[in-house]
């Protein structure tokens, strides 16, 4: 499976995810590092072959349907 999903992360965890999220250029890595701590609950960064370098999406939990 080639999809990476990153929920809200802070500190060293956010730094690790930014480095390993698959973004190839410095600007994309910096954007990931800036977005991760600021994400609200149920918001995620997603990266795969369809969403490059990444996209930010809101997740709808099953209990809200």
Short mmCIF file of C-alpha atoms in Angstrom, two decimals:
data_model
loop_
_atom_site.label_atom_id
_atom_site.label_comp_id
_atom_site.label_asym_id
_atom_site.label_seq_id
_atom_site.Cartn_x
_atom_site.Cartn_y
_atom_site.Cartn_z
CA UNK A 1 0.00 0.00 0.00
CA UNK A 2 1.55 3.29 -1.05
CA UNK A 3 -0.54 5.74 0.98
CA UNK A 4 0.78 7.70 3.94
CA UNK A 5 -1.62 9.37 6.36
CA UNK A 6 -0.41 11.82 9.00
CA UNK A 7 -2.68 13.11 11.73
CA UNK A 8 -1.76 15.90 14.15
CA UNK A 9 1.78 15.49 15.44
CA UNK A 10 4.08 17.72 17.47
CA UNK A 11 7.76 18.06 18.28
CA UNK A 12 10.09 15.26 17.28
CA UNK A 13 7.20 13.15 15.93
CA UNK A 14 6.22 15.90 13.48
CA UNK A 15 9.86 16.34 12.46
CA UNK A 16 10.26 12.59 11.86
CA UNK A 17 7.05 12.44 9.79
CA UNK A 18 8.07 15.49 7.71
CA UNK A 19 11.37 13.81 6.87
CA UNK A 20 9.72 10.47 6.03
CA UNK A 21 6.48 11.61 4.42
CA UNK A 22 7.89 11.22 0.92
CA UNK A 23 8.13 14.89 0.01
CA UNK A 24 11.24 15.31 -2.12
CA UNK A 25 11.89 19.05 -1.99
CA UNK A 26 12.69 21.24 1.02
CA UNK A 27 9.61 23.46 0.55
CA UNK A 28 7.24 20.46 0.75
CA UNK A 29 9.00 19.08 3.82
CA UNK A 30 8.78 22.49 5.50
CA UNK A 31 5.07 22.71 4.62
CA UNK A 32 4.42 19.28 6.18
CA UNK A 33 6.34 20.29 9.30
CA UNK A 34 4.30 23.50 9.58
CA UNK A 35 0.91 21.83 9.00
CA UNK A 36 1.20 18.80 11.29
CA UNK A 37 1.15 20.57 14.69
CA UNK A 38 -1.60 22.97 13.57
CA UNK A 39 -4.05 20.35 12.30
CA UNK A 40 -7.34 20.12 14.11
CA UNK A 41 -8.67 16.70 15.16
CA UNK A 42 -9.91 14.56 12.27
CA UNK A 43 -7.77 16.44 9.72
CA UNK A 44 -4.96 14.59 7.98
CA UNK A 45 -2.25 14.96 5.40
CA UNK A 46 -2.41 12.24 2.77
CA UNK A 47 0.23 11.33 0.22
CA UNK A 48 0.10 8.68 -2.50
CA UNK A 49 0.47 8.47 -6.28
CA UNK A 50 -2.73 10.46 -6.77
CA UNK A 51 -1.90 13.20 -4.26
CA UNK A 52 1.62 14.48 -4.79
CA UNK A 53 3.23 16.03 -2.92
CA UNK A 54 0.25 15.76 -0.50
CA UNK A 55 -3.28 16.94 0.23
CA UNK A 56 -4.94 17.97 3.50
CA UNK A 57 -8.36 16.40 4.07
CA UNK A 58 -11.00 16.26 6.77
CA UNK A 59 -11.91 12.76 7.93
CA UNK A 60 -15.55 11.96 8.60
CA UNK A 61 -15.78 9.48 11.47
CA UNK A 62 -18.18 6.56 11.14
CA UNK A 63 -20.20 7.69 14.17
CA UNK A 64 -21.22 10.95 12.47
CA UNK A 65 -23.07 9.21 9.63
#
